[in-house]
PDB file of C-alpha atoms in Angstrom:
ATOM      1  CA  MET Y  27     -10.802   7.598 -20.592  1.00  0.00           C
ATOM      2  CA  ARG Y  28     -14.070   9.386 -21.177  1.00  0.00           C
ATOM      3  CA  LEU Y  29     -14.120  11.383 -17.948  1.00  0.00           C
ATOM      4  CA  SER Y  30     -12.744  14.884 -17.548  1.00  0.00           C
ATOM      5  CA  PRO Y  31      -9.819  15.569 -15.198  1.00  0.00           C
ATOM      6  CA  GLU Y  32     -12.255  17.488 -12.983  1.00  0.00           C
ATOM      7  CA  SER Y  33     -14.605  14.486 -12.837  1.00  0.00           C
ATOM      8  CA  LEU Y  34     -11.723  12.197 -11.902  1.00  0.00           C
ATOM      9  CA  ILE Y  35     -10.739  14.516  -9.050  1.00  0.00           C
ATOM     10  CA  LEU Y  36     -14.345  14.594  -7.809  1.00  0.00           C
ATOM     11  CA  LEU Y  37     -14.551  10.814  -8.060  1.00  0.00           C
ATOM     12  CA  GLN Y  38     -11.340  10.295  -6.089  1.00  0.00           C
ATOM     13  CA  SER Y  39     -12.197  12.803  -3.371  1.00  0.00           C
ATOM     14  CA  THR Y  40     -15.686  11.350  -2.924  1.00  0.00           C
ATOM     15  CA  VAL Y  41     -14.328   7.812  -2.649  1.00  0.00           C
ATOM     16  CA  CYS Y  42     -11.726   8.941  -0.093  1.00  0.00           C
ATOM     17  CA  ARG Y  43     -14.418  10.645   1.977  1.00  0.00           C
ATOM     18  CA  PHE Y  44     -16.512   7.474   2.247  1.00  0.00           C
ATOM     19  CA  PHE Y  45     -13.934   4.671   2.050  1.00  0.00           C
ATOM     20  CA  GLY Y  46     -10.676   6.195   3.315  1.00  0.00           C
ATOM     21  CA  THR Y  47      -7.466   7.364   1.705  1.00  0.00           C
ATOM     22  CA  GLN Y  48      -6.004   3.844   1.591  1.00  0.00           C
ATOM     23  CA  SER Y  49      -8.678   2.688  -0.843  1.00  0.00           C
ATOM     24  CA  ALA Y  50      -7.797   1.624  -4.376  1.00  0.00           C
ATOM     25  CA  VAL Y  51     -10.100   3.192  -6.986  1.00  0.00           C
ATOM     26  CA  TYR Y  52     -10.632   1.830 -10.505  1.00  0.00           C
ATOM     27  CA  VAL Y  53     -12.795   2.985 -13.394  1.00  0.00           C
ATOM     28  CA  TYR Y  54     -13.686   0.084 -15.676  1.00  0.00           C
ATOM     29  CA  GLY Y  55     -16.213  -0.678 -18.391  1.00  0.00           C
ATOM     30  CA  SER Y  56     -17.241   1.552 -21.288  1.00  0.00           C
ATOM     31  CA  ARG Y  57     -15.874   4.779 -19.776  1.00  0.00           C
ATOM     32  CA  THR Y  58     -12.333   3.482 -20.280  1.00  0.00           C
ATOM     33  CA  ASP Y  59     -12.975   3.077 -24.031  1.00  0.00           C
ATOM     34  CA  ASP Y  60     -12.428   6.365 -25.873  1.00  0.00           C
ATOM     35  CA  MET Y  61     -14.357   5.040 -28.885  1.00  0.00           C
ATOM     36  CA  ALA Y  62     -17.509   4.130 -26.931  1.00  0.00           C
ATOM     37  CA  ARG Y  63     -20.410   6.489 -26.316  1.00  0.00           C
ATOM     38  CA  GLY Y  64     -22.690   7.100 -23.360  1.00  0.00           C
ATOM     39  CA  GLY Y  65     -22.967   4.663 -20.507  1.00  0.00           C
ATOM     40  CA  ASP Y  66     -22.722   4.851 -16.779  1.00  0.00           C
ATOM     41  CA  VAL Y  67     -19.489   5.162 -14.811  1.00  0.00           C
ATOM     42  CA  ASP Y  68     -18.343   1.784 -13.488  1.00  0.00           C
ATOM     43  CA  VAL Y  69     -16.335   2.331 -10.298  1.00  0.00           C
ATOM     44  CA  PHE Y  70     -14.579  -0.384  -8.298  1.00  0.00           C
ATOM     45  CA  VAL Y  71     -13.290   0.428  -4.815  1.00  0.00           C
ATOM     46  CA  GLU Y  72     -11.103  -1.833  -2.682  1.00  0.00           C
ATOM     47  CA  THR Y  73     -10.915  -0.666   0.908  1.00  0.00           C
ATOM     48  CA  PRO Y  74      -9.246  -2.111   4.011  1.00  0.00           C
ATOM     49  CA  LEU Y  75     -12.213  -0.851   6.041  1.00  0.00           C
ATOM     50  CA  THR Y  76     -15.459  -2.647   6.787  1.00  0.00           C
ATOM     51  CA  VAL Y  77     -18.268  -0.863   4.950  1.00  0.00           C
ATOM     52  CA  ASP Y  78     -21.969  -1.338   5.648  1.00  0.00           C
ATOM     53  CA  TYR Y  79     -24.826  -1.129   3.168  1.00  0.00           C
ATOM     54  CA  HIS Y  80     -25.834   2.400   4.206  1.00  0.00           C
ATOM     55  CA  GLN Y  81     -22.330   3.757   3.688  1.00  0.00           C
ATOM     56  CA  ARG Y  82     -22.244   2.194   0.207  1.00  0.00           C
ATOM     57  CA  ALA Y  83     -25.634   3.723  -0.635  1.00  0.00           C
ATOM     58  CA  PHE Y  84     -24.598   7.189   0.567  1.00  0.00           C
ATOM     59  CA  ALA Y  85     -21.349   6.926  -1.402  1.00  0.00           C
ATOM     60  CA  LEU Y  86     -23.244   5.959  -4.556  1.00  0.00           C
ATOM     61  CA  ALA Y  87     -25.610   8.919  -4.167  1.00  0.00           C
ATOM     62  CA  ALA Y  88     -22.680  11.295  -3.569  1.00  0.00           C
ATOM     63  CA  LEU Y  89     -20.822  10.008  -6.642  1.00  0.00           C
ATOM     64  CA  GLU Y  90     -23.864  10.397  -8.885  1.00  0.00           C
ATOM     65  CA  GLU Y  91     -24.471  13.903  -7.554  1.00  0.00           C
ATOM     66  CA  ALA Y  92     -20.825  14.932  -7.992  1.00  0.00           C
ATOM     67  CA  LEU Y  93     -20.439  13.496 -11.499  1.00  0.00           C
ATOM     68  CA  HIS Y  94     -23.965  14.217 -12.786  1.00  0.00           C
ATOM     69  CA  LEU Y  95     -23.875  10.734 -14.318  1.00  0.00           C
ATOM     70  CA  PRO Y  96     -25.262   7.331 -13.362  1.00  0.00           C
ATOM     71  CA  VAL Y  97     -22.692   5.300 -11.424  1.00  0.00           C
ATOM     72  CA  ASP Y  98     -22.369   1.556 -10.943  1.00  0.00           C
ATOM     73  CA  LEU Y  99     -20.431   1.202  -7.675  1.00  0.00           C
ATOM     74  CA  LEU Y 100     -18.705  -2.066  -6.800  1.00  0.00           C
ATOM     75  CA  VAL Y 101     -17.047  -2.212  -3.374  1.00  0.00           C
ATOM     76  CA  LYS Y 102     -14.758  -4.885  -1.938  1.00  0.00           C
ATOM     77  CA  ASP Y 103     -14.239  -4.247   1.755  1.00  0.00           C
ATOM     78  CA  ALA Y 104     -12.211  -6.012   4.451  1.00  0.00           C
ATOM     79  CA  GLU Y 105     -14.879  -8.683   4.947  1.00  0.00           C
ATOM     80  CA  ASP Y 106     -15.547  -9.533   1.285  1.00  0.00           C
ATOM     81  CA  ARG Y 107     -13.959 -12.478  -0.510  1.00  0.00           C
ATOM     82  CA  ASP Y 108     -12.378 -11.811  -3.857  1.00  0.00           C
ATOM     83  CA  ARG Y 109     -14.937 -12.599  -6.575  1.00  0.00           C
ATOM     84  CA  PRO Y 110     -14.528 -12.902 -10.356  1.00  0.00           C
ATOM     85  CA  ILE Y 111     -16.073  -9.444 -10.927  1.00  0.00           C
ATOM     86  CA  HIS Y 112     -13.418  -7.912  -8.648  1.00  0.00           C
ATOM     87  CA  ARG Y 113     -10.650  -9.534 -10.691  1.00  0.00           C
ATOM     88  CA  ILE Y 114     -12.233  -8.365 -13.958  1.00  0.00           C
ATOM     89  CA  ALA Y 115     -12.495  -4.784 -12.685  1.00  0.00           C
ATOM     90  CA  ARG Y 116      -8.856  -4.855 -11.551  1.00  0.00           C
ATOM     91  CA  LEU Y 117      -7.581  -6.328 -14.824  1.00  0.00           C
ATOM     92  CA  THR Y 118      -9.629  -4.223 -17.242  1.00  0.00           C
ATOM     93  CA  GLY Y 119      -9.967  -1.013 -15.249  1.00  0.00           C
ATOM     94  CA  GLU Y 120      -7.761   2.016 -14.938  1.00  0.00           C
ATOM     95  CA  ARG Y 121      -6.518   2.590 -11.404  1.00  0.00           C
ATOM     96  CA  LEU Y 122      -6.910   6.160 -10.216  1.00  0.00           C
ATOM     97  CA  GLN Y 123      -5.297   5.823  -6.796  1.00  0.00           C
TER      98      GLN Y 123
END
């Protein structure tokens, strides 16, 4: 994975702050490929909570500020149906917590 241990800790703590400690966190996409270069950080969060648009936006801003990288944040909350992109992120991503 092309993120430092410190970045992974920041990512996890930021996700927990906005989406709770029971959330599952995955990094997927090009950052999981050690041979790739550049790219944003694709983060998928599954949370048992209900999350509104503002909370998602604040979480995205906090992640980008903490990591100093562009982040693509995908959230599946308690009210969302499972979509194909969620399954892809789960299958191809690396679960952090």
